[in-house]
PDB file of C-alpha atoms in Angstrom:
ATOM      1  CA  GLN D  33     -86.161  -2.710 130.279  1.00 74.00           C
ATOM      2  CA  SER D  34     -85.457  -3.824 133.308  1.00 89.00           C
ATOM      3  CA  ALA D  35     -82.518  -4.593 135.727  1.00 94.00           C
ATOM      4  CA  LEU D  36     -81.671  -7.490 136.603  1.00 97.00           C
ATOM      5  CA  THR D  37     -81.576  -8.714 140.258  1.00 98.00           C
ATOM      6  CA  GLN D  38     -78.987  -9.249 142.211  1.00 98.00           C
ATOM      7  CA  PRO D  39     -78.502  -9.714 146.349  1.00 98.00           C
ATOM      8  CA  ALA D  40     -77.689  -6.428 147.654  1.00 97.00           C
ATOM      9  CA  SER D  41     -74.802  -8.341 149.669  1.00 98.00           C
ATOM     10  CA  VAL D  42     -73.260 -12.116 150.239  1.00 98.00           C
ATOM     11  CA  SER D  43     -71.229 -12.428 153.284  1.00 97.00           C
ATOM     12  CA  GLY D  44     -68.853 -15.006 153.486  1.00 97.00           C
ATOM     13  CA  SER D  45     -64.932 -16.548 155.720  1.00 97.00           C
ATOM     14  CA  PRO D  46     -62.087 -16.766 154.189  1.00 97.00           C
ATOM     15  CA  GLY D  47     -61.810 -19.754 152.697  1.00 97.00           C
ATOM     16  CA  GLN D  48     -65.738 -20.596 151.974  1.00 97.00           C
ATOM     17  CA  SER D  49     -67.602 -20.272 149.008  1.00 98.00           C
ATOM     18  CA  ILE D  50     -70.076 -18.148 148.170  1.00 98.00           C
ATOM     19  CA  THR D  51     -73.367 -17.452 144.843  1.00 98.00           C
ATOM     20  CA  ILE D  52     -73.649 -15.015 143.725  1.00 98.00           C
ATOM     21  CA  SER D  53     -77.682 -14.997 141.521  1.00 98.00           C
ATOM     22  CA  CYS D  54     -78.491 -13.227 138.733  1.00 98.00           C
ATOM     23  CA  THR D  55     -82.064 -13.207 137.889  1.00 98.00           C
ATOM     24  CA  GLY D  56     -83.437 -11.635 134.921  1.00 97.00           C
ATOM     25  CA  THR D  57     -86.465 -12.294 131.800  1.00 96.00           C
ATOM     26  CA  ASN D  58     -86.822 -14.367 128.906  1.00 94.00           C
ATOM     27  CA  SER D  59     -85.708 -11.565 126.989  1.00 93.00           C
ATOM     28  CA  ASP D  60     -82.132 -11.615 128.341  1.00 95.00           C
ATOM     29  CA  VAL D  61     -80.973 -14.279 130.834  1.00 97.00           C
ATOM     30  CA  GLY D  62     -82.552 -16.588 129.242  1.00 96.00           C
ATOM     31  CA  SER D  63     -82.674 -16.316 125.823  1.00 95.00           C
ATOM     32  CA  TYR D  64     -79.170 -15.915 125.391  1.00 96.00           C
ATOM     33  CA  ASP D  65     -75.414 -17.012 127.300  1.00 97.00           C
ATOM     34  CA  LEU D  66     -74.163 -14.048 126.766  1.00 97.00           C
ATOM     35  CA  VAL D  67     -74.133 -13.117 130.541  1.00 98.00           C
ATOM     36  CA  SER D  68     -71.062 -11.447 132.697  1.00 98.00           C
ATOM     37  CA  TRP D  69     -69.833 -10.562 135.962  1.00 98.00           C
ATOM     38  CA  TYR D  70     -67.868  -7.911 136.656  1.00 98.00           C
ATOM     39  CA  GLN D  71     -65.473  -6.929 139.814  1.00 98.00           C
ATOM     40  CA  GLN D  72     -65.310  -3.040 141.300  1.00 98.00           C
ATOM     41  CA  HIS D  73     -63.882  -2.408 144.475  1.00 98.00           C
ATOM     42  CA  PRO D  74     -64.099   1.288 145.668  1.00 95.00           C
ATOM     43  CA  GLY D  75     -63.086   3.912 143.468  1.00 95.00           C
ATOM     44  CA  LYS D  76     -62.174   2.164 140.566  1.00 97.00           C
ATOM     45  CA  ALA D  77     -63.996   0.238 137.840  1.00 98.00           C
ATOM     46  CA  PRO D  78     -65.083  -2.151 136.327  1.00 98.00           C
ATOM     47  CA  LYS D  79     -63.281  -5.012 135.931  1.00 98.00           C
ATOM     48  CA  LEU D  80     -64.241  -7.874 133.323  1.00 98.00           C
ATOM     49  CA  ILE D  81     -64.794 -11.476 135.673  1.00 98.00           C
ATOM     50  CA  ILE D  82     -66.595 -13.781 133.090  1.00 98.00           C
ATOM     51  CA  TYR D  83     -67.701 -13.439 129.830  1.00 98.00           C
ATOM     52  CA  GLU D  84     -70.438 -15.384 127.781  1.00 97.00           C
ATOM     53  CA  VAL D  85     -72.513 -17.362 131.610  1.00 97.00           C
ATOM     54  CA  SER D  86     -69.074 -18.827 132.510  1.00 98.00           C
ATOM     55  CA  LYS D  87     -65.389 -18.131 130.585  1.00 97.00           C
ATOM     56  CA  ARG D  88     -62.570 -16.290 132.131  1.00 98.00           C
ATOM     57  CA  PRO D  89     -60.627 -13.406 131.143  1.00 96.00           C
ATOM     58  CA  SER D  90     -56.511 -14.375 130.310  1.00 95.00           C
ATOM     59  CA  GLY D  91     -55.278 -13.557 134.668  1.00 96.00           C
ATOM     60  CA  VAL D  92     -58.836 -13.965 135.978  1.00 98.00           C
ATOM     61  CA  SER D  93     -58.275 -16.711 139.111  1.00 97.00           C
ATOM     62  CA  ASN D  94     -60.044 -19.912 139.034  1.00 97.00           C
ATOM     63  CA  ARG D  95     -62.056 -19.995 141.679  1.00 98.00           C
ATOM     64  CA  PHE D  96     -64.358 -17.715 139.350  1.00 98.00           C
ATOM     65  CA  SER D  97     -67.033 -19.071 137.796  1.00 98.00           C
ATOM     66  CA  GLY D  98     -69.689 -18.809 136.072  1.00 98.00           C
ATOM     67  CA  SER D  99     -73.122 -20.892 135.898  1.00 98.00           C
ATOM     68  CA  LYS D 100     -76.779 -20.482 134.463  1.00 98.00           C
ATOM     69  CA  SER D 101     -80.089 -21.820 134.614  1.00 97.00           C
ATOM     70  CA  GLY D 102     -83.539 -20.695 133.025  1.00 97.00           C
ATOM     71  CA  ASN D 103     -83.556 -17.005 133.459  1.00 97.00           C
ATOM     72  CA  THR D 104     -81.258 -16.595 136.735  1.00 98.00           C
ATOM     73  CA  ALA D 105     -77.077 -16.938 135.944  1.00 98.00           C
ATOM     74  CA  SER D 106     -74.606 -17.166 138.392  1.00 98.00           C
ATOM     75  CA  LEU D 107     -71.274 -15.978 140.056  1.00 98.00           C
ATOM     76  CA  THR D 108     -69.504 -18.518 142.204  1.00 98.00           C
ATOM     77  CA  ILE D 109     -66.442 -17.331 144.251  1.00 98.00           C
ATOM     78  CA  SER D 110     -64.498 -19.960 146.080  1.00 98.00           C
ATOM     79  CA  GLY D 111     -61.944 -20.505 148.940  1.00 97.00           C
ATOM     80  CA  LEU D 112     -62.827 -16.575 149.174  1.00 98.00           C
ATOM     81  CA  GLN D 113     -60.381 -14.462 150.404  1.00 98.00           C
ATOM     82  CA  ALA D 114     -60.158 -10.484 151.526  1.00 97.00           C
ATOM     83  CA  GLU D 115     -58.977  -9.393 148.236  1.00 97.00           C
ATOM     84  CA  ASP D 116     -62.425 -10.665 146.706  1.00 98.00           C
ATOM     85  CA  GLU D 117     -64.370  -7.783 149.575  1.00 98.00           C
ATOM     86  CA  ALA D 118     -65.999  -5.542 146.569  1.00 98.00           C
ATOM     87  CA  ASP D 119     -69.363  -4.745 144.416  1.00 98.00           C
ATOM     88  CA  TYR D 120     -70.286  -7.012 142.251  1.00 98.00           C
ATOM     89  CA  TYR D 121     -71.735  -6.989 138.074  1.00 98.00           C
ATOM     90  CA  CYS D 122     -74.044  -9.219 136.589  1.00 98.00           C
ATOM     91  CA  CYS D 123     -75.014  -8.303 132.989  1.00 98.00           C
ATOM     92  CA  SER D 124     -76.455  -8.954 129.785  1.00 97.00           C
ATOM     93  CA  TYR D 125     -77.126  -8.865 126.014  1.00 95.00           C
ATOM     94  CA  ALA D 126     -80.631  -8.291 125.510  1.00 94.00           C
ATOM     95  CA  GLY D 127     -81.626  -8.550 121.718  1.00 91.00           C
ATOM     96  CA  ARG D 128     -80.991  -5.329 119.443  1.00 86.00           C
ATOM     97  CA  SER D 129     -83.532  -3.434 120.832  1.00 84.00           C
ATOM     98  CA  THR D 130     -81.800  -3.341 123.973  1.00 83.00           C
ATOM     99  CA  SER D 131     -78.560  -4.498 123.854  1.00 89.00           C
ATOM    100  CA  TYR D 132     -77.359  -4.177 127.223  1.00 96.00           C
ATOM    101  CA  VAL D 133     -78.630  -4.081 130.365  1.00 97.00           C
ATOM    102  CA  PHE D 134     -76.540  -4.625 134.109  1.00 98.00           C
ATOM    103  CA  GLY D 135     -77.612  -6.289 137.544  1.00 98.00           C
ATOM    104  CA  THR D 136     -78.631  -3.804 140.831  1.00 97.00           C
ATOM    105  CA  GLY D 137     -75.435  -5.154 141.831  1.00 97.00           C
ATOM    106  CA  THR D 138     -73.992  -7.201 145.105  1.00 98.00           C
ATOM    107  CA  LYS D 139     -71.581  -5.912 148.018  1.00 98.00           C
ATOM    108  CA  VAL D 140     -69.308  -8.599 148.902  1.00 98.00           C
ATOM    109  CA  THR D 141     -68.264  -8.830 152.793  1.00 98.00           C
ATOM    110  CA  VAL D 142     -65.553 -11.137 153.801  1.00 97.00           C
ATOM    111  CA  LEU D 143     -66.084 -11.694 157.380  1.00 94.00           C
TER     112      LEU D 143
ATOM    113  CA  GLN G 176     -52.193  -3.422 126.017  1.00 92.00           C
ATOM    114  CA  VAL G 177     -55.470  -1.283 125.674  1.00 95.00           C
ATOM    115  CA  GLN G 178     -56.361   1.578 127.936  1.00 97.00           C
ATOM    116  CA  LEU G 179     -59.296   4.148 127.981  1.00 98.00           C
ATOM    117  CA  GLN G 180     -58.949   7.109 129.585  1.00 98.00           C
ATOM    118  CA  GLU G 181     -62.389   9.624 129.937  1.00 98.00           C
ATOM    119  CA  SER G 182     -62.343  13.378 129.149  1.00 97.00           C
ATOM    120  CA  GLY G 183     -64.484  16.446 129.497  1.00 95.00           C
ATOM    121  CA  PRO G 184     -65.930  18.762 132.231  1.00 96.00           C
ATOM    122  CA  GLY G 185     -66.203  18.284 135.495  1.00 95.00           C
ATOM    123  CA  LEU G 186     -69.381  20.271 136.145  1.00 98.00           C
ATOM    124  CA  VAL G 187     -71.830  20.645 134.234  1.00 98.00           C
ATOM    125  CA  LYS G 188     -75.435  23.419 134.568  1.00 98.00           C
ATOM    126  CA  PRO G 189     -78.147  21.939 134.533  1.00 97.00           C
ATOM    127  CA  SER G 190     -80.321  22.076 130.377  1.00 97.00           C
ATOM    128  CA  GLU G 191     -77.018  22.431 128.763  1.00 98.00           C
ATOM    129  CA  THR G 192     -75.201  19.217 127.384  1.00 98.00           C
ATOM    130  CA  LEU G 193     -72.511  17.135 128.777  1.00 98.00           C
ATOM    131  CA  SER G 194     -69.813  16.142 126.895  1.00 98.00           C
ATOM    132  CA  LEU G 195     -67.373  13.604 126.687  1.00 98.00           C
ATOM    133  CA  THR G 196     -64.513  12.292 125.402  1.00 98.00           C
ATOM    134  CA  CYS G 197     -62.483   8.443 125.433  1.00 98.00           C
ATOM    135  CA  THR G 198     -58.795   8.045 123.712  1.00 98.00           C
ATOM    136  CA  VAL G 199     -57.753   4.708 122.789  1.00 97.00           C
ATOM    137  CA  SER G 200     -54.501   3.838 123.371  1.00 96.00           C
ATOM    138  CA  GLY G 201     -52.341   0.711 123.042  1.00 94.00           C
ATOM    139  CA  GLY G 202     -54.386  -0.376 120.569  1.00 91.00           C
ATOM    140  CA  SER G 203     -56.541   0.152 116.873  1.00 89.00           C
ATOM    141  CA  ILE G 204     -60.469   1.571 117.835  1.00 92.00           C
ATOM    142  CA  ARG G 205     -61.032  -0.291 114.402  1.00 91.00           C
ATOM    143  CA  SER G 206     -62.803  -2.933 114.074  1.00 84.00           C
ATOM    144  CA  TYR G 207     -64.140  -2.824 117.707  1.00 93.00           C
ATOM    145  CA  TYR G 208     -67.651  -0.851 119.021  1.00 95.00           C
ATOM    146  CA  TRP G 209     -66.426   1.579 121.809  1.00 97.00           C
ATOM    147  CA  SER G 210     -69.881   1.571 125.119  1.00 98.00           C
ATOM    148  CA  TRP G 211     -70.052   4.714 127.512  1.00 98.00           C
ATOM    149  CA  ILE G 212     -71.549   3.652 130.664  1.00 98.00           C
ATOM    150  CA  ARG G 213     -72.714   5.739 133.835  1.00 98.00           C
ATOM    151  CA  GLN G 214     -72.545   5.017 137.587  1.00 97.00           C
ATOM    152  CA  SER G 215     -74.672   7.446 139.316  1.00 94.00           C
ATOM    153  CA  PRO G 216     -73.027   7.669 142.763  1.00 89.00           C
ATOM    154  CA  GLY G 217     -73.613   5.027 145.131  1.00 86.00           C
ATOM    155  CA  LYS G 218     -75.794   3.348 142.434  1.00 89.00           C
ATOM    156  CA  GLY G 219     -75.384   0.605 139.676  1.00 91.00           C
ATOM    157  CA  LEU G 220     -74.004   0.232 136.186  1.00 97.00           C
ATOM    158  CA  GLU G 221     -76.385   1.419 133.207  1.00 97.00           C
ATOM    159  CA  TRP G 222     -75.256   1.359 129.905  1.00 97.00           C
ATOM    160  CA  ILE G 223     -76.226   4.324 127.647  1.00 97.00           C
ATOM    161  CA  GLY G 224     -74.620   3.063 124.250  1.00 96.00           C
ATOM    162  CA  TYR G 225     -72.134   2.452 122.083  1.00 96.00           C
ATOM    163  CA  ILE G 226     -70.653   3.622 118.152  1.00 96.00           C
ATOM    164  CA  TYR G 227     -69.141   1.125 115.275  1.00 95.00           C
ATOM    165  CA  TYR G 228     -65.712   2.565 113.667  1.00 88.00           C
ATOM    166  CA  SER G 229     -68.185   2.990 110.907  1.00 90.00           C
ATOM    167  CA  GLY G 230     -70.021   5.673 113.216  1.00 90.00           C
ATOM    168  CA  SER G 231     -72.860   3.416 113.323  1.00 93.00           C
ATOM    169  CA  THR G 232     -74.079   3.702 117.503  1.00 94.00           C
ATOM    170  CA  LYS G 233     -77.296   2.601 119.436  1.00 94.00           C
ATOM    171  CA  SER G 234     -78.003   4.062 122.579  1.00 94.00           C
ATOM    172  CA  ASN G 235     -80.022   2.684 126.198  1.00 93.00           C
ATOM    173  CA  PRO G 236     -84.297   3.391 124.614  1.00 91.00           C
ATOM    174  CA  SER G 237     -84.672   4.985 128.352  1.00 91.00           C
ATOM    175  CA  LEU G 238     -81.512   7.930 127.168  1.00 91.00           C
ATOM    176  CA  LYS G 239     -81.968   7.810 123.581  1.00 77.00           C
ATOM    177  CA  SER G 240     -83.062  11.025 122.213  1.00 90.00           C
ATOM    178  CA  ARG G 241     -81.065  12.525 124.491  1.00 97.00           C
ATOM    179  CA  VAL G 242     -77.584  10.641 123.794  1.00 97.00           C
ATOM    180  CA  THR G 243     -75.011  11.677 120.755  1.00 97.00           C
ATOM    181  CA  MET G 244     -72.119   9.887 120.333  1.00 97.00           C
ATOM    182  CA  SER G 245     -69.283  10.734 117.738  1.00 96.00           C
ATOM    183  CA  LEU G 246     -65.480   8.225 116.948  1.00 96.00           C
ATOM    184  CA  ASP G 247     -62.497  10.387 115.162  1.00 94.00           C
ATOM    185  CA  SER G 248     -60.499   7.495 113.655  1.00 92.00           C
ATOM    186  CA  SER G 249     -57.782   9.518 113.283  1.00 93.00           C
ATOM    187  CA  LYS G 250     -57.190  10.582 116.390  1.00 94.00           C
ATOM    188  CA  ASN G 251     -57.766   7.101 118.385  1.00 95.00           C
ATOM    189  CA  GLN G 252     -61.045   9.000 120.212  1.00 96.00           C
ATOM    190  CA  PHE G 253     -65.357   8.600 120.502  1.00 97.00           C
ATOM    191  CA  SER G 254     -67.162  10.881 122.382  1.00 98.00           C
ATOM    192  CA  LEU G 255     -71.025  11.230 123.830  1.00 98.00           C
ATOM    193  CA  ASN G 256     -73.145  14.275 124.236  1.00 98.00           C
ATOM    194  CA  LEU G 257     -75.747  13.786 126.292  1.00 98.00           C
ATOM    195  CA  SER G 258     -78.405  17.168 126.315  1.00 97.00           C
ATOM    196  CA  SER G 259     -80.712  18.694 128.394  1.00 97.00           C
ATOM    197  CA  VAL G 260     -79.058  17.274 131.905  1.00 97.00           C
ATOM    198  CA  THR G 261     -80.449  17.607 135.204  1.00 97.00           C
ATOM    199  CA  ALA G 262     -79.715  16.554 138.739  1.00 96.00           C
ATOM    200  CA  ALA G 263     -80.375  12.793 137.461  1.00 95.00           C
ATOM    201  CA  ASP G 264     -77.503  12.619 135.504  1.00 97.00           C
ATOM    202  CA  THR G 265     -74.321  13.380 137.928  1.00 98.00           C
ATOM    203  CA  ALA G 266     -72.679   9.989 137.443  1.00 98.00           C
ATOM    204  CA  VAL G 267     -69.016   8.375 137.021  1.00 98.00           C
ATOM    205  CA  PHE G 268     -69.122   8.119 133.159  1.00 98.00           C
ATOM    206  CA  TYR G 269     -66.828   5.257 131.688  1.00 98.00           C
ATOM    207  CA  CYS G 270     -66.070   4.252 128.362  1.00 98.00           C
ATOM    208  CA  ALA G 271     -65.768   1.024 127.503  1.00 98.00           C
ATOM    209  CA  ARG G 272     -64.309  -1.555 124.462  1.00 97.00           C
ATOM    210  CA  VAL G 273     -67.209  -4.172 123.461  1.00 95.00           C
ATOM    211  CA  SER G 274     -65.009  -7.178 123.055  1.00 93.00           C
ATOM    212  CA  ASP G 275     -66.918  -9.280 120.421  1.00 86.00           C
ATOM    213  CA  GLY G 276     -69.309  -7.791 117.936  1.00 86.00           C
ATOM    214  CA  ASP G 277     -71.936  -5.942 119.198  1.00 84.00           C
ATOM    215  CA  TYR G 278     -73.259  -8.594 121.878  1.00 89.00           C
ATOM    216  CA  GLY G 279     -69.757  -9.065 123.930  1.00 91.00           C
ATOM    217  CA  ALA G 280     -68.921  -8.635 127.306  1.00 96.00           C
ATOM    218  CA  PHE G 281     -67.134  -4.666 128.317  1.00 97.00           C
ATOM    219  CA  ASP G 282     -63.620  -6.305 128.507  1.00 96.00           C
ATOM    220  CA  TYR G 283     -61.258  -2.795 128.666  1.00 97.00           C
ATOM    221  CA  TRP G 284     -62.564   0.352 131.148  1.00 98.00           C
ATOM    222  CA  GLY G 285     -61.084   3.393 131.308  1.00 98.00           C
ATOM    223  CA  GLN G 286     -60.932   4.927 134.791  1.00 98.00           C
ATOM    224  CA  GLY G 287     -63.805   7.182 135.081  1.00 98.00           C
ATOM    225  CA  THR G 288     -64.853  10.130 135.123  1.00 98.00           C
ATOM    226  CA  LEU G 289     -67.369  11.994 137.565  1.00 98.00           C
ATOM    227  CA  VAL G 290     -69.109  14.677 135.675  1.00 98.00           C
ATOM    228  CA  THR G 291     -71.556  16.635 138.460  1.00 98.00           C
ATOM    229  CA  VAL G 292     -74.667  18.351 137.384  1.00 98.00           C
ATOM    230  CA  SER G 293     -75.261  21.660 138.951  1.00 97.00           C
ATOM    231  CA  SER G 294     -76.341  25.507 139.503  1.00 95.00           C
TER     232      SER G 294
END
């Protein structure tokens, strides 16, 4: 099972909106509404920010939103802030034989 | 608030078995799936496997033959053994809780522990 494909880097200025794509196949992203997104600051553990494509855990800013179309999921960060500078990973359930596959990761830079 | 903490040797010799334990506090280990995830230096995340409190397990097909997991509900701990390690297994290992069934997101994570494979 190959990793989901994400852009290596995305950047934006404070206040802008950016979108990170996560492309899989019809065996993972395309088959299940079970895509999650994680934010990881340097030296820290990943933090869940989106689950089941578009749901936010309690305490996560509403500036983070998720969506999916076909085999591609997306994470949008609106009103970009300096604290959003981090690595972001998507993850999809991929069925009973494989279970989970992560994305390649995207480094977000706030200019 | 659920908290997870990994523990184990930080250095393992090639061909030996890597053993880690995750201690869960602030909640019961029962009724959830518990997962291991690793991150090689400068690289992305890789799901290793999960264990249910009943003892049933599933692991990544790419690692399946080398992975063994166990759980001790009396201690609120679960463990990972990865056999026949090589330098390619050097990584930060995280334990995490699966939020919903055996398909949910990973909602609570340990801080991670670096394991280096070297002679």
